Amino acid sequence: MADPWWKADPHDLHRIVDRVSSVYVERSHLDRDENAIVIINKRETVRVPAAMIAVMLLGPGTRVTHGAIRLLADSGTAVCWVGEQGVRMYAAGLGPSRGAGLLHRQAWLVTRPKERLGVARAMYGMRFPGENVAQATMQQLRGREGARFRKLYREHSHRSGVPWDGRVYKTGDAFAAGDDLNRLLSAANAALYGICHAVIVGLGASPGLGFVHTGSAISFVLDIADLYKAEYTIPLAFDLTAQGLTDERDARTGLRDQIAETKLLGRIVHDVKTLLNPPGIDFDTPETSELWDERMGSVAAGVNYAADAPLEPTNTSPAVHAADRKEPEEPEPTPLAEAGMGEQHIAIVGPEFDEPASPEPSESPEPPEQTP
């Protein structure tokens, strides 16, 4: 058996770009056999090498052993507990990589106004295909986005015959909107946030470091989900309302089916990679643990530096002239690991659970004779 992750050399782990993007498991039991994850259901038994999985998505009806989770953790695999087809994100553990390259890249972009604006423009550019947004300000982009959504709502209202009186919603109160269409929109959007959240966490990025949205723990989730609302949740909500399917579960299951049919999960993976790590830019650093240094960028971890630097400052005299003190130059940004991710997605779904058998009717016993 390979050494556990805290003893293994980072290069012993498979690069994320060589892994299967995600394995989705539903109505199955996960166990461990040596260095493989064994997925068992009534239909089949599947063995998957743990080190070749980037993200394991555990859907409804899934049972997992401690040994399986430990192996996935030792292999640097992210584990996300999700709803059907990933439409809800409940919990997650351990990123898919030993390095924080993608997270550093995201933080570097979001903390520099010029670079942040560039990513925001790229996001809006994906919503306005064929339009040039290279010089647009955020105010202009927000205005164009608002006009686009008003047009979309009018078009789908005309197409479906469902009246549209405007978007109304209140966070945490599904019935605050008052009408079925708004409730379905909120339910479908919440489900879309779930799958985007699962992908972002699985890739090792931060859900909270948004480029358009800010201030929320899922700001980046909202950014990414906005890329797909016009294609998925808006037409779905109008279609369901026109069919009289107004339960919120209808929106979640409808989106789930669309996600499975169109393989949206793989598309989200590609889009997140492209936005944070555009083509032609290579951020290739080894996945190692290092210590930050304000002059050198980083130094090796696991080293005792007591002999290299005095415990006390070398010059604490107030007589030193301010002009003689030089501020340390800002170091060049450290290259970051490429946001790599395999493009494959595997789904292992067990058969429907059997309905519990109804007890066969039995003859009623003769009532006991009454004694006087």
CSV table of C-alpha atoms in Angstrom, one decimal, residues 39-337:
chain,number,residue,atom,x,y,z
A,39,ILE,CA,-19.1,0.5,-6.0
A,40,ILE,CA,-21.8,-2.1,-5.5
A,41,ASN,CA,-25.5,-2.1,-6.3
A,42,LYS,CA,-28.0,-4.7,-7.3
A,43,ARG,CA,-27.2,-4.3,-10.9
A,44,GLU,CA,-23.4,-4.2,-11.0
A,45,THR,CA,-20.1,-4.0,-9.2
A,46,VAL,CA,-17.6,-1.4,-10.4
A,47,ARG,CA,-13.9,-1.0,-9.3
A,48,VAL,CA,-12.4,2.5,-9.7
A,49,PRO,CA,-8.7,3.3,-8.9
A,50,ALA,CA,-9.0,5.9,-6.2
A,51,ALA,CA,-6.0,8.0,-7.4
A,52,MET,CA,-7.6,8.4,-10.8
A,53,ILE,CA,-10.7,10.2,-9.5
A,54,ALA,CA,-10.7,14.0,-9.2
A,55,VAL,CA,-14.2,14.4,-7.6
A,56,MET,CA,-16.5,11.8,-6.1
A,57,LEU,CA,-20.1,13.0,-6.0
A,58,LEU,CA,-22.2,11.0,-3.6
A,59,GLY,CA,-25.9,11.2,-4.5
A,60,PRO,CA,-29.1,9.9,-2.8
A,61,GLY,CA,-29.2,6.4,-1.6
A,62,THR,CA,-25.5,6.1,-1.2
A,63,ARG,CA,-23.7,4.4,1.7
A,64,VAL,CA,-20.0,4.7,2.2
A,65,THR,CA,-17.5,3.1,4.6
A,66,HIS,CA,-14.9,4.8,6.6
A,67,GLY,CA,-12.2,2.9,4.7
A,68,ALA,CA,-13.5,4.2,1.4
A,69,ILE,CA,-13.5,7.8,2.6
A,70,ARG,CA,-10.0,7.4,4.0
A,71,LEU,CA,-8.7,6.0,0.8
A,72,LEU,CA,-10.2,8.9,-1.2
A,73,ALA,CA,-8.6,11.4,1.2
A,74,ASP,CA,-5.2,9.7,1.0
A,75,SER,CA,-5.5,9.9,-2.8
A,76,GLY,CA,-6.3,13.6,-2.8
A,77,THR,CA,-9.8,13.1,-4.1
A,78,ALA,CA,-12.6,15.6,-3.4
A,79,VAL,CA,-15.8,14.1,-1.9
A,80,CYS,CA,-19.1,16.0,-2.3
A,81,TRP,CA,-22.4,14.9,-0.9
A,82,VAL,CA,-25.0,16.1,-3.4
A,83,GLY,CA,-28.6,15.7,-4.5
A,84,GLU,CA,-29.8,13.9,-7.6
A,85,GLN,CA,-27.4,14.7,-10.5
A,86,GLY,CA,-25.6,17.2,-8.3
A,87,VAL,CA,-28.5,19.7,-8.1
A,88,ARG,CA,-28.0,20.2,-4.4
A,89,MET,CA,-24.7,20.6,-2.6
A,90,TYR,CA,-24.8,19.5,1.0
A,91,ALA,CA,-21.2,19.0,2.2
A,92,ALA,CA,-17.7,18.5,0.8
A,93,GLY,CA,-14.4,17.3,2.1
A,94,LEU,CA,-10.8,17.7,0.9
A,95,GLY,CA,-9.8,19.3,-2.3
A,96,PRO,CA,-8.7,17.2,-5.3
A,97,SER,CA,-5.1,18.3,-5.3
A,98,ARG,CA,-2.2,18.7,-2.9
A,99,GLY,CA,-1.6,22.2,-4.2
A,100,ALA,CA,-3.5,25.4,-3.9
A,101,GLY,CA,-2.6,26.7,-7.3
A,102,LEU,CA,-6.1,27.3,-8.6
A,103,LEU,CA,-7.1,29.0,-5.3
A,104,HIS,CA,-4.1,31.3,-5.4
A,105,ARG,CA,-4.8,32.1,-9.0
A,106,GLN,CA,-8.4,33.0,-8.1
A,107,ALA,CA,-7.3,35.1,-5.2
A,108,TRP,CA,-4.7,36.9,-7.3
A,109,LEU,CA,-7.3,37.8,-9.9
A,110,VAL,CA,-10.0,38.9,-7.5
A,111,THR,CA,-7.7,41.2,-5.5
A,112,ARG,CA,-6.5,43.2,-8.5
A,113,PRO,CA,-9.1,45.5,-10.1
A,114,LYS,CA,-7.7,45.3,-13.6
A,115,GLU,CA,-7.5,41.5,-13.6
A,116,ARG,CA,-10.9,41.2,-11.8
A,117,LEU,CA,-12.5,43.4,-14.4
A,118,GLY,CA,-11.0,41.2,-17.1
A,119,VAL,CA,-12.6,38.0,-15.7
A,120,ALA,CA,-15.9,39.8,-15.2
A,121,ARG,CA,-15.8,41.0,-18.8
A,122,ALA,CA,-15.1,37.4,-19.9
A,123,MET,CA,-18.1,36.2,-18.0
A,124,TYR,CA,-20.4,38.7,-19.6
A,125,GLY,CA,-18.8,38.0,-22.9
A,126,MET,CA,-20.0,34.4,-22.6
A,127,ARG,CA,-23.5,35.7,-22.1
A,128,PHE,CA,-23.3,38.1,-25.1
A,129,PRO,CA,-21.8,35.9,-27.9
A,130,GLY,CA,-20.6,38.0,-30.8
A,131,GLU,CA,-20.6,41.2,-28.9
A,132,ASN,CA,-17.4,43.1,-27.9
A,133,VAL,CA,-17.3,43.8,-24.2
A,134,ALA,CA,-13.5,44.5,-24.0
A,135,GLN,CA,-13.9,48.1,-23.1
A,136,ALA,CA,-17.2,48.0,-21.2
A,137,THR,CA,-17.4,49.2,-17.6
A,138,MET,CA,-19.2,47.1,-14.9
A,139,GLN,CA,-22.1,49.6,-14.9
A,140,GLN,CA,-22.5,49.2,-18.7
A,141,LEU,CA,-22.3,45.4,-18.4
A,142,ARG,CA,-24.9,45.4,-15.6
A,143,GLY,CA,-27.3,47.5,-17.7
A,144,ARG,CA,-26.9,45.2,-20.7
A,145,GLU,CA,-27.5,42.1,-18.6
A,146,GLY,CA,-30.6,43.6,-17.1
A,147,ALA,CA,-31.9,44.4,-20.6
A,148,ARG,CA,-31.1,40.9,-21.8
A,149,PHE,CA,-33.1,39.3,-18.9
A,150,ARG,CA,-36.1,41.5,-19.5
A,151,LYS,CA,-36.1,40.5,-23.2
A,152,LEU,CA,-35.7,36.8,-22.2
A,153,TYR,CA,-38.7,36.9,-19.8
A,154,ARG,CA,-40.9,38.6,-22.5
A,155,GLU,CA,-39.9,36.1,-25.1
A,156,HIS,CA,-40.6,33.0,-22.9
A,157,SER,CA,-43.8,34.5,-21.7
A,158,HIS,CA,-44.9,34.9,-25.3
A,159,ARG,CA,-43.7,31.5,-26.3
A,160,SER,CA,-45.3,29.6,-23.4
A,161,GLY,CA,-48.4,31.8,-22.9
A,162,VAL,CA,-47.6,32.3,-19.2
A,163,PRO,CA,-48.1,35.9,-18.0
A,164,TRP,CA,-45.0,37.6,-16.6
A,165,ASP,CA,-45.3,40.5,-14.1
A,166,GLY,CA,-41.6,40.7,-13.0
A,167,ARG,CA,-39.1,38.9,-10.9
A,168,VAL,CA,-40.0,38.7,-7.2
A,169,TYR,CA,-38.2,36.6,-4.6
A,170,LYS,CA,-37.1,36.6,-1.0
A,171,THR,CA,-34.2,34.5,0.3
A,172,GLY,CA,-35.4,31.8,2.6
A,173,ASP,CA,-39.1,32.2,1.9
A,174,ALA,CA,-40.3,30.2,-1.1
A,175,PHE,CA,-43.8,31.6,-1.0
A,176,ALA,CA,-42.9,35.2,-0.7
A,177,ALA,CA,-43.0,35.6,-4.5
A,178,GLY,CA,-46.7,34.9,-4.5
A,179,ASP,CA,-47.0,33.3,-8.0
A,180,ASP,CA,-46.0,29.8,-9.2
A,181,LEU,CA,-43.6,31.0,-11.9
A,182,ASN,CA,-41.4,33.0,-9.5
A,183,ARG,CA,-41.3,30.1,-7.0
A,184,LEU,CA,-40.3,27.7,-9.8
A,185,LEU,CA,-37.5,30.1,-10.9
A,186,SER,CA,-36.2,30.3,-7.3
A,187,ALA,CA,-36.3,26.5,-6.9
A,188,ALA,CA,-34.6,25.9,-10.2
A,189,ASN,CA,-31.9,28.5,-9.5
A,190,ALA,CA,-31.2,27.0,-6.1
A,191,ALA,CA,-30.7,23.6,-7.7
A,192,LEU,CA,-28.4,25.2,-10.3
A,193,TYR,CA,-26.4,26.8,-7.5
A,194,GLY,CA,-25.9,23.3,-6.0
A,195,ILE,CA,-24.2,21.8,-9.0
A,196,CYS,CA,-22.1,24.8,-9.6
A,197,HIS,CA,-21.0,24.7,-5.9
A,198,ALA,CA,-20.1,21.1,-6.2
A,199,VAL,CA,-17.9,21.6,-9.2
A,200,ILE,CA,-16.2,24.7,-7.8
A,201,VAL,CA,-15.4,22.9,-4.5
A,202,GLY,CA,-14.3,19.8,-6.4
A,203,LEU,CA,-11.9,21.8,-8.5
A,204,GLY,CA,-10.3,23.3,-5.4
A,205,ALA,CA,-11.4,26.9,-6.1
A,206,SER,CA,-13.2,29.1,-3.5
A,207,PRO,CA,-17.0,29.5,-3.7
A,208,GLY,CA,-16.7,32.9,-1.9
A,209,LEU,CA,-14.2,34.7,-4.2
A,210,GLY,CA,-16.6,36.1,-6.8
A,211,PHE,CA,-15.8,38.5,-9.6
A,212,VAL,CA,-19.2,40.0,-10.3
A,213,HIS,CA,-20.9,39.1,-7.0
A,214,THR,CA,-19.3,39.9,-3.7
A,215,GLY,CA,-20.0,39.7,0.0
A,216,SER,CA,-21.5,36.3,0.0
A,217,ALA,CA,-19.9,32.9,0.9
A,218,ILE,CA,-21.1,31.6,-2.5
A,219,SER,CA,-20.3,34.7,-4.6
A,220,PHE,CA,-18.3,32.7,-7.2
A,221,VAL,CA,-21.1,30.1,-7.3
A,222,LEU,CA,-23.6,32.9,-8.2
A,223,ASP,CA,-21.1,34.1,-10.9
A,224,ILE,CA,-20.9,30.7,-12.5
A,225,ALA,CA,-24.6,29.9,-12.2
A,226,ASP,CA,-25.5,33.1,-14.0
A,227,LEU,CA,-23.8,31.8,-17.1
A,228,TYR,CA,-26.5,29.1,-17.5
A,229,LYS,CA,-29.8,30.6,-16.3
A,230,ALA,CA,-30.9,31.8,-19.7
A,231,GLU,CA,-30.4,28.4,-21.1
A,232,TYR,CA,-31.7,26.2,-18.3
A,233,THR,CA,-33.7,27.6,-15.4
A,234,ILE,CA,-35.7,30.4,-17.1
A,235,PRO,CA,-37.2,28.3,-20.0
A,236,LEU,CA,-37.7,25.4,-17.6
A,237,ALA,CA,-39.7,27.5,-15.2
A,238,PHE,CA,-42.0,28.9,-17.9
A,239,ASP,CA,-42.5,25.4,-19.5
A,240,LEU,CA,-43.4,23.8,-16.1
A,241,THR,CA,-45.8,26.6,-15.3
A,242,ALA,CA,-47.5,26.2,-18.7
A,243,GLN,CA,-47.9,22.5,-18.0
A,244,GLY,CA,-49.4,23.1,-14.6
A,245,LEU,CA,-46.4,21.5,-12.8
A,246,THR,CA,-46.0,24.1,-10.1
A,247,ASP,CA,-44.4,22.1,-7.2
A,248,GLU,CA,-40.8,23.1,-6.4
A,249,ARG,CA,-39.8,19.5,-6.7
A,250,ASP,CA,-40.9,19.7,-10.4
A,251,ALA,CA,-38.3,22.4,-10.9
A,252,ARG,CA,-35.5,20.4,-9.2
A,253,THR,CA,-36.2,17.1,-11.0
A,254,GLY,CA,-36.7,18.9,-14.4
A,255,LEU,CA,-33.3,20.6,-14.0
A,256,ARG,CA,-31.8,17.3,-12.9
A,257,ASP,CA,-32.9,15.6,-16.1
A,258,GLN,CA,-31.6,18.5,-18.3
A,259,ILE,CA,-28.2,18.4,-16.5
A,260,ALA,CA,-27.9,14.6,-17.1
A,261,GLU,CA,-29.0,14.9,-20.8
A,262,THR,CA,-26.7,17.9,-21.7
A,263,LYS,CA,-23.8,16.9,-19.5
A,264,LEU,CA,-23.7,20.3,-17.9
A,265,LEU,CA,-21.3,19.3,-15.2
A,266,GLY,CA,-18.4,18.8,-17.7
A,267,ARG,CA,-19.3,22.1,-19.3
A,268,ILE,CA,-19.1,23.9,-15.9
A,269,VAL,CA,-15.7,22.3,-15.3
A,270,HIS,CA,-14.4,23.6,-18.6
A,271,ASP,CA,-15.8,27.1,-18.1
A,272,VAL,CA,-14.3,27.5,-14.6
A,273,LYS,CA,-11.0,26.4,-15.9
A,274,THR,CA,-11.1,28.8,-18.9
A,275,LEU,CA,-12.1,31.8,-16.8
A,276,LEU,CA,-9.5,31.3,-14.1
A,277,ASN,CA,-6.7,29.9,-16.3
A,278,PRO,CA,-7.1,31.3,-19.9
A,279,PRO,CA,-5.5,29.4,-22.8
A,280,GLY,CA,-1.9,30.3,-23.4
A,281,ILE,CA,-1.0,31.0,-19.8
A,282,ASP,CA,0.8,28.3,-17.9
A,283,PHE,CA,0.9,28.3,-14.1
A,284,ASP,CA,3.0,25.2,-13.4
A,285,THR,CA,4.4,24.8,-9.9
A,286,PRO,CA,4.9,21.6,-8.0
A,287,GLU,CA,2.2,20.7,-5.6
A,288,THR,CA,4.3,21.2,-2.5
A,289,SER,CA,3.9,22.7,0.9
A,290,GLU,CA,6.0,25.9,1.2
A,291,LEU,CA,6.3,29.0,3.5
A,292,TRP,CA,5.6,32.5,2.3
A,293,ASP,CA,8.4,35.0,2.3
A,294,GLU,CA,8.0,38.7,1.6
A,295,ARG,CA,11.3,38.9,-0.3
A,296,MET,CA,11.7,35.6,-2.0
A,297,GLY,CA,8.1,34.6,-2.6
A,298,SER,CA,8.3,31.2,-0.9
A,299,VAL,CA,10.8,28.9,0.8
A,300,ALA,CA,10.8,25.3,1.6
A,301,ALA,CA,8.6,24.0,4.5
A,302,GLY,CA,9.8,21.4,7.0
A,303,VAL,CA,13.1,23.2,7.6
A,304,ASN,CA,14.3,24.7,10.9
A,305,TYR,CA,15.5,28.3,10.0
A,306,ALA,CA,16.8,29.2,13.5
A,307,ALA,CA,20.4,29.3,12.3
A,308,ASP,CA,19.6,31.5,9.3
A,309,ALA,CA,18.1,34.5,11.1
A,310,PRO,CA,18.6,36.1,14.5
A,311,LEU,CA,15.7,35.9,17.0
A,312,GLU,CA,15.8,39.7,17.6
A,313,PRO,CA,15.8,42.5,15.0
A,314,THR,CA,19.3,43.4,13.9
A,315,ASN,CA,18.8,47.2,14.3
A,316,THR,CA,16.2,48.5,16.7
A,317,SER,CA,17.8,51.9,17.3
A,318,PRO,CA,15.4,54.9,16.8
A,319,ALA,CA,18.4,56.9,15.6
A,320,VAL,CA,18.4,55.2,12.2
A,321,HIS,CA,17.3,57.8,9.7
A,322,ALA,CA,14.1,57.1,7.8
A,323,ALA,CA,15.8,57.6,4.5
A,324,ASP,CA,18.3,54.8,5.3
A,325,ARG,CA,15.4,52.3,5.7
A,326,LYS,CA,14.4,50.7,2.5
A,327,GLU,CA,11.0,49.2,2.1
A,328,PRO,CA,11.1,45.7,0.8
A,329,GLU,CA,10.2,45.5,-2.9
A,330,GLU,CA,7.0,43.8,-3.6
A,331,PRO,CA,7.9,40.3,-4.9
A,332,GLU,CA,6.8,39.1,-8.3
A,333,PRO,CA,3.7,36.9,-8.1
A,334,THR,CA,4.6,33.3,-7.6
A,335,PRO,CA,3.6,31.1,-10.6
A,336,LEU,CA,0.5,29.1,-9.9
A,337,ALA,CA,-0.5,25.6,-10.7
